[in-house]
Amino acid sequence: MTTPGAAHKFSGLKASQRYELWSLLAMMCSLDIGPRRGRRLIEAFGSAHAAAMAGLRHPENWRRLNIIPEESIVYFHNEQWRPDARQTWDRLTALDPYILLCTDPAYPDQLKDIIDPPLVLYALGDTGLLRNPAVGIVGARDCTPEGKEVTAFIANDLSKAGITVVSGLARGIDRHAHIGALAGPASTIAVLGNGFDVPYPRENACLMAEIAEKGLVLTEYPPGSQPLASNFPRRNRIISALSLGVLVVEAAQKSGSLITVRHALEQGKDVFAVPGQARSSFSKGCHELIRQGARPVFNAEDIITELAPQLSLWLAANPKHAEQPQPARPPKDESPDNDPLGPPLGPPLGPPLGPSFGQCGEAKEAVPACPDKKARKKNAPALKGNELRIYQCLERNPMTLDEIVDRLDMEVSVIMSILTLLEVRGLIISAENGEYLLKGVTA
């Protein structure tokens, strides 16, 4: 496992990160472009910004991938996403959370290989806790006094042992897992199924504020997102992914906690369960898990003993994990005021990227003058590898994507990504007949 980079607050994002974030917001605020399709666009074009530019300027590039519905392509190209994206941007400006982009080193390694990893994570508190070994604790919202007591007891002992507790800030077991862990040095991570500014449940609002101060609050849902029922099963995949193992305390047979268990098993994580009274409806889910192979535990020591091999590997890779890291603060020269691009400006719906992204009500970026043949040859030596191969391929005559694929032994997604980059750099253009040609050459 690699050591993640430092996370930056929204106000401290570098210019390239602001480009990526705005592009991701544009995609996520469009029709039917979720984490899976968004990631495929990023893989095809090399970055979120390159993918967004392709969708805006030449939507046929998206159509060739055959992964985005036609209605979504038209929606994106017509910039119907812009009001929602701008509203989210303004809310982020007010809240100033930490931003973890899927393309940044600060993005947690634990989430990179799960199904549909979030494109963006928003965080309040100590992002250094993402480098700690962690155990997820989930359970019933309607729980017994004994269940609350056992949960807080185990969570507190795990935290004292240097293991961060991850849970979902729900009523019942989740709430007491956070409370118990907050009293220990390794603290807790709360993963939300809604935006920071929409506290849910309301009775946990004060607890969320305390976790933001002493632990970490994490969500993939931007500010303003409501706690929709469909959000919480998705939230559970993050809880299990951040954890070495998941503990279930009091769960009915059809409890939502079992969704977290399913994610944990799919991710190859250990599952633990606290046995309860034989005839109690609160314990039926835990007893069924134990019958299926979950490890019965009675205290934190049982969990630590079972996870000892994984903890040893973690300690070897992160020898200073026990030192509670403080949230990374961006250097002064990385603040928006000192950045060459400056803070987001322009009309109410204008993005923070400048004319190249097609701002509403502003002139599009001027098209550079077509270079002559001598100038084109001067450009070619600056290219290397596959970029040079594609450029030289087009020097002979204009070609369609299919013709380039037939000519070169390269993946289609790689060719499309390079074509987009060459077009953005002003070296080639795409004609209406689908052919790509060098600037200054007529089709």
mmCIF file of C-alpha atoms in Angstrom, residues 145-335:
data_model
loop_
_atom_site.group_PDB
_atom_site.id
_atom_site.type_symbol
_atom_site.label_atom_id
_atom_site.label_comp_id
_atom_site.label_asym_id
_atom_site.label_seq_id
_atom_site.Cartn_x
_atom_site.Cartn_y
_atom_site.Cartn_z
ATOM 1 C CA PRO A 145 -29.340 -0.857 26.028
ATOM 2 C CA GLU A 146 -26.956 -3.812 26.224
ATOM 3 C CA GLY A 147 -26.163 -3.492 22.531
ATOM 4 C CA LYS A 148 -25.323 0.205 22.945
ATOM 5 C CA GLU A 149 -23.077 -0.551 25.918
ATOM 6 C CA VAL A 150 -21.208 -3.410 24.206
ATOM 7 C CA THR A 151 -20.714 -1.307 21.055
ATOM 8 C CA ALA A 152 -19.265 1.687 22.909
ATOM 9 C CA PHE A 153 -17.034 -0.612 24.998
ATOM 10 C CA ILE A 154 -15.541 -2.411 21.975
ATOM 11 C CA ALA A 155 -15.192 0.812 19.936
ATOM 12 C CA ASN A 156 -13.382 2.550 22.775
ATOM 13 C CA ASP A 157 -10.930 -0.325 23.237
ATOM 14 C CA LEU A 158 -10.247 -0.474 19.485
ATOM 15 C CA SER A 159 -9.527 3.256 19.464
ATOM 16 C CA LYS A 160 -7.216 2.915 22.455
ATOM 17 C CA ALA A 161 -5.347 0.186 20.537
ATOM 18 C CA GLY A 162 -4.747 2.596 17.620
ATOM 19 C CA ILE A 163 -7.527 1.259 15.397
ATOM 20 C CA THR A 164 -9.940 3.829 13.951
ATOM 21 C CA VAL A 165 -13.634 2.923 14.026
ATOM 22 C CA VAL A 166 -15.677 3.482 10.854
ATOM 23 C CA SER A 167 -19.470 3.662 10.911
ATOM 24 C CA GLY A 168 -22.421 5.350 9.219
ATOM 25 C CA LEU A 169 -23.653 7.913 11.794
ATOM 26 C CA ALA A 170 -27.083 6.263 11.930
ATOM 27 C CA ARG A 171 -29.183 5.914 15.054
ATOM 28 C CA GLY A 172 -28.484 3.100 17.497
ATOM 29 C CA ILE A 173 -25.335 0.992 17.085
ATOM 30 C CA ASP A 174 -23.615 3.400 14.656
ATOM 31 C CA ARG A 175 -24.073 6.329 17.028
ATOM 32 C CA HIS A 176 -22.579 4.476 20.012
ATOM 33 C CA ALA A 177 -19.680 3.154 17.919
ATOM 34 C CA HIS A 178 -18.728 6.750 17.136
ATOM 35 C CA ILE A 179 -19.196 7.884 20.738
ATOM 36 C CA GLY A 180 -17.018 5.083 22.117
ATOM 37 C CA ALA A 181 -14.248 5.623 19.551
ATOM 38 C CA LEU A 182 -14.168 9.411 20.009
ATOM 39 C CA ALA A 183 -12.972 8.869 23.579
ATOM 40 C CA GLY A 184 -9.861 7.053 22.295
ATOM 41 C CA PRO A 185 -6.791 8.363 20.426
ATOM 42 C CA ALA A 186 -7.542 6.670 17.071
ATOM 43 C CA SER A 187 -10.964 8.371 16.911
ATOM 44 C CA THR A 188 -13.614 7.586 14.301
ATOM 45 C CA ILE A 189 -14.700 8.117 10.695
ATOM 46 C CA ALA A 190 -18.368 8.772 9.920
ATOM 47 C CA VAL A 191 -19.444 7.958 6.352
ATOM 48 C CA LEU A 192 -22.612 9.806 5.321
ATOM 49 C CA GLY A 193 -25.320 9.024 2.793
ATOM 50 C CA ASN A 194 -26.077 12.734 2.316
ATOM 51 C CA GLY A 195 -24.417 16.141 2.139
ATOM 52 C CA PHE A 196 -22.674 17.790 5.106
ATOM 53 C CA ASP A 197 -25.242 20.564 5.229
ATOM 54 C CA VAL A 198 -28.223 18.198 5.470
ATOM 55 C CA PRO A 199 -27.807 16.600 8.941
ATOM 56 C CA TYR A 200 -29.342 13.138 9.126
ATOM 57 C CA PRO A 201 -30.644 11.948 11.456
ATOM 58 C CA ARG A 202 -31.202 15.317 13.077
ATOM 59 C CA GLU A 203 -30.502 14.030 16.573
ATOM 60 C CA ASN A 204 -26.951 13.200 15.469
ATOM 61 C CA ALA A 205 -26.170 16.733 14.246
ATOM 62 C CA CYS A 206 -24.171 17.601 17.376
ATOM 63 C CA LEU A 207 -22.336 14.276 17.197
ATOM 64 C CA MET A 208 -21.419 14.957 13.567
ATOM 65 C CA ALA A 209 -20.002 18.345 14.574
ATOM 66 C CA GLU A 210 -17.911 16.669 17.284
ATOM 67 C CA ILE A 211 -16.632 14.059 14.818
ATOM 68 C CA ALA A 212 -15.703 16.821 12.353
ATOM 69 C CA GLU A 213 -13.655 18.404 15.155
ATOM 70 C CA LYS A 214 -12.036 15.276 16.628
ATOM 71 C CA GLY A 215 -12.365 12.689 13.871
ATOM 72 C CA LEU A 216 -13.382 12.643 10.203
ATOM 73 C CA VAL A 217 -16.707 13.009 8.392
ATOM 74 C CA LEU A 218 -16.654 11.630 4.855
ATOM 75 C CA THR A 219 -19.204 11.539 2.033
ATOM 76 C CA GLU A 220 -19.368 11.076 -1.729
ATOM 77 C CA TYR A 221 -22.510 13.209 -1.872
ATOM 78 C CA PRO A 222 -22.003 16.943 -2.522
ATOM 79 C CA PRO A 223 -23.479 19.667 -0.301
ATOM 80 C CA GLY A 224 -27.235 19.884 -0.605
ATOM 81 C CA SER A 225 -27.695 16.128 -1.236
ATOM 82 C CA GLN A 226 -30.722 14.737 0.584
ATOM 83 C CA PRO A 227 -30.598 11.428 2.521
ATOM 84 C CA LEU A 228 -32.320 9.323 -0.138
ATOM 85 C CA ALA A 229 -32.952 5.671 0.709
ATOM 86 C CA SER A 230 -30.864 4.557 -2.275
ATOM 87 C CA ASN A 231 -27.806 6.422 -0.937
ATOM 88 C CA PHE A 232 -27.267 4.269 2.139
ATOM 89 C CA PRO A 233 -26.568 0.878 0.532
ATOM 90 C CA ARG A 234 -23.972 2.682 -1.617
ATOM 91 C CA ARG A 235 -22.539 4.400 1.443
ATOM 92 C CA ASN A 236 -21.987 0.995 3.056
ATOM 93 C CA ARG A 237 -19.451 -0.062 0.424
ATOM 94 C CA ILE A 238 -17.201 2.771 1.611
ATOM 95 C CA ILE A 239 -17.506 1.729 5.273
ATOM 96 C CA SER A 240 -16.364 -1.802 4.475
ATOM 97 C CA ALA A 241 -13.663 -0.685 2.017
ATOM 98 C CA LEU A 242 -11.979 1.569 4.589
ATOM 99 C CA SER A 243 -11.968 -1.259 7.155
ATOM 100 C CA LEU A 244 -9.786 -4.317 7.660
ATOM 101 C CA GLY A 245 -12.878 -6.070 9.000
ATOM 102 C CA VAL A 246 -16.514 -5.357 9.861
ATOM 103 C CA LEU A 247 -18.197 -6.025 13.211
ATOM 104 C CA VAL A 248 -21.985 -6.447 13.436
ATOM 105 C CA VAL A 249 -23.706 -5.777 16.762
ATOM 106 C CA GLU A 250 -27.436 -6.603 16.963
ATOM 107 C CA ALA A 251 -29.033 -7.055 13.552
ATOM 108 C CA ALA A 252 -32.344 -8.500 12.454
ATOM 109 C CA GLN A 253 -32.373 -11.135 9.711
ATOM 110 C CA LYS A 254 -33.170 -8.527 7.045
ATOM 111 C CA SER A 255 -31.152 -5.703 8.581
ATOM 112 C CA GLY A 256 -29.536 -3.070 6.374
ATOM 113 C CA SER A 257 -26.297 -3.862 8.216
ATOM 114 C CA LEU A 258 -26.108 -7.078 6.237
ATOM 115 C CA ILE A 259 -25.580 -4.996 3.083
ATOM 116 C CA THR A 260 -22.323 -3.777 4.624
ATOM 117 C CA VAL A 261 -21.433 -7.399 5.354
ATOM 118 C CA ARG A 262 -22.088 -8.342 1.719
ATOM 119 C CA HIS A 263 -19.792 -5.548 0.556
ATOM 120 C CA ALA A 264 -17.150 -6.673 3.065
ATOM 121 C CA LEU A 265 -17.262 -10.258 1.809
ATOM 122 C CA GLU A 266 -17.049 -9.101 -1.816
ATOM 123 C CA GLN A 267 -13.989 -7.043 -0.874
ATOM 124 C CA GLY A 268 -12.366 -9.973 0.931
ATOM 125 C CA LYS A 269 -12.707 -8.465 4.422
ATOM 126 C CA ASP A 270 -13.158 -10.331 7.721
ATOM 127 C CA VAL A 271 -16.621 -10.326 9.284
ATOM 128 C CA PHE A 272 -17.257 -10.450 13.037
ATOM 129 C CA ALA A 273 -20.501 -10.683 15.007
ATOM 130 C CA VAL A 274 -21.424 -10.297 18.677
ATOM 131 C CA PRO A 275 -23.613 -13.217 19.813
ATOM 132 C CA GLY A 276 -26.794 -12.259 21.641
ATOM 133 C CA GLN A 277 -29.657 -13.931 23.433
ATOM 134 C CA ALA A 278 -30.817 -17.040 21.596
ATOM 135 C CA ARG A 279 -34.449 -15.957 21.195
ATOM 136 C CA SER A 280 -33.917 -12.219 20.739
ATOM 137 C CA SER A 281 -35.042 -10.758 17.389
ATOM 138 C CA PHE A 282 -32.166 -8.272 17.721
ATOM 139 C CA SER A 283 -29.640 -11.113 17.456
ATOM 140 C CA LYS A 284 -31.056 -13.252 14.647
ATOM 141 C CA GLY A 285 -28.968 -11.532 11.997
ATOM 142 C CA CYS A 286 -25.755 -11.951 14.010
ATOM 143 C CA HIS A 287 -26.492 -15.613 14.726
ATOM 144 C CA GLU A 288 -27.108 -16.265 11.029
ATOM 145 C CA LEU A 289 -23.786 -14.610 10.168
ATOM 146 C CA ILE A 290 -21.996 -16.814 12.709
ATOM 147 C CA ARG A 291 -23.625 -19.912 11.183
ATOM 148 C CA GLN A 292 -22.308 -18.761 7.801
ATOM 149 C CA GLY A 293 -18.752 -18.394 9.076
ATOM 150 C CA ALA A 294 -18.486 -14.988 10.749
ATOM 151 C CA ARG A 295 -16.138 -14.954 13.731
ATOM 152 C CA PRO A 296 -18.028 -14.603 17.070
ATOM 153 C CA VAL A 297 -16.364 -11.970 19.276
ATOM 154 C CA PHE A 298 -16.999 -10.613 22.748
ATOM 155 C CA ASN A 299 -14.451 -7.798 22.984
ATOM 156 C CA ALA A 300 -11.912 -5.773 21.038
ATOM 157 C CA GLU A 301 -9.118 -8.196 21.889
ATOM 158 C CA ASP A 302 -10.869 -10.961 19.937
ATOM 159 C CA ILE A 303 -10.958 -8.715 16.848
ATOM 160 C CA ILE A 304 -7.343 -7.564 17.219
ATOM 161 C CA THR A 305 -6.148 -11.156 17.602
ATOM 162 C CA GLU A 306 -7.947 -12.208 14.428
ATOM 163 C CA LEU A 307 -6.633 -9.206 12.474
ATOM 164 C CA ALA A 308 -3.053 -9.547 13.808
ATOM 165 C CA PRO A 309 -1.505 -10.651 10.467
ATOM 166 C CA GLN A 310 -3.121 -7.743 8.599
ATOM 167 C CA LEU A 311 -2.183 -5.281 11.339
ATOM 168 C CA SER A 312 1.440 -6.455 11.131
ATOM 169 C CA LEU A 313 1.485 -5.768 7.399
ATOM 170 C CA TRP A 314 -0.094 -2.372 7.961
ATOM 171 C CA LEU A 315 2.444 -1.460 10.650
ATOM 172 C CA ALA A 316 5.317 -2.502 8.382
ATOM 173 C CA ALA A 317 4.002 -0.243 5.605
ATOM 174 C CA ASN A 318 3.048 2.616 7.943
ATOM 175 C CA PRO A 319 5.489 2.604 10.902
ATOM 176 C CA LYS A 320 4.281 5.995 12.177
ATOM 177 C CA HIS A 321 0.548 5.294 11.960
ATOM 178 C CA ALA A 322 0.105 5.677 15.693
ATOM 179 C CA GLU A 323 1.160 9.333 15.499
ATOM 180 C CA GLN A 324 -2.125 11.141 14.948
ATOM 181 C CA PRO A 325 -1.507 13.251 11.819
ATOM 182 C CA GLN A 326 -3.017 16.693 11.621
ATOM 183 C CA PRO A 327 -5.039 17.757 8.589
ATOM 184 C CA ALA A 328 -2.790 18.943 5.784
ATOM 185 C CA ARG A 329 -2.902 22.713 5.284
ATOM 186 C CA PRO A 330 -2.160 24.017 1.787
ATOM 187 C CA PRO A 331 0.880 26.239 1.425
ATOM 188 C CA LYS A 332 0.120 29.914 0.962
ATOM 189 C CA ASP A 333 1.334 29.903 -2.623
ATOM 190 C CA GLU A 334 -1.317 27.308 -3.524
ATOM 191 C CA SER A 335 -4.292 29.405 -2.418
#
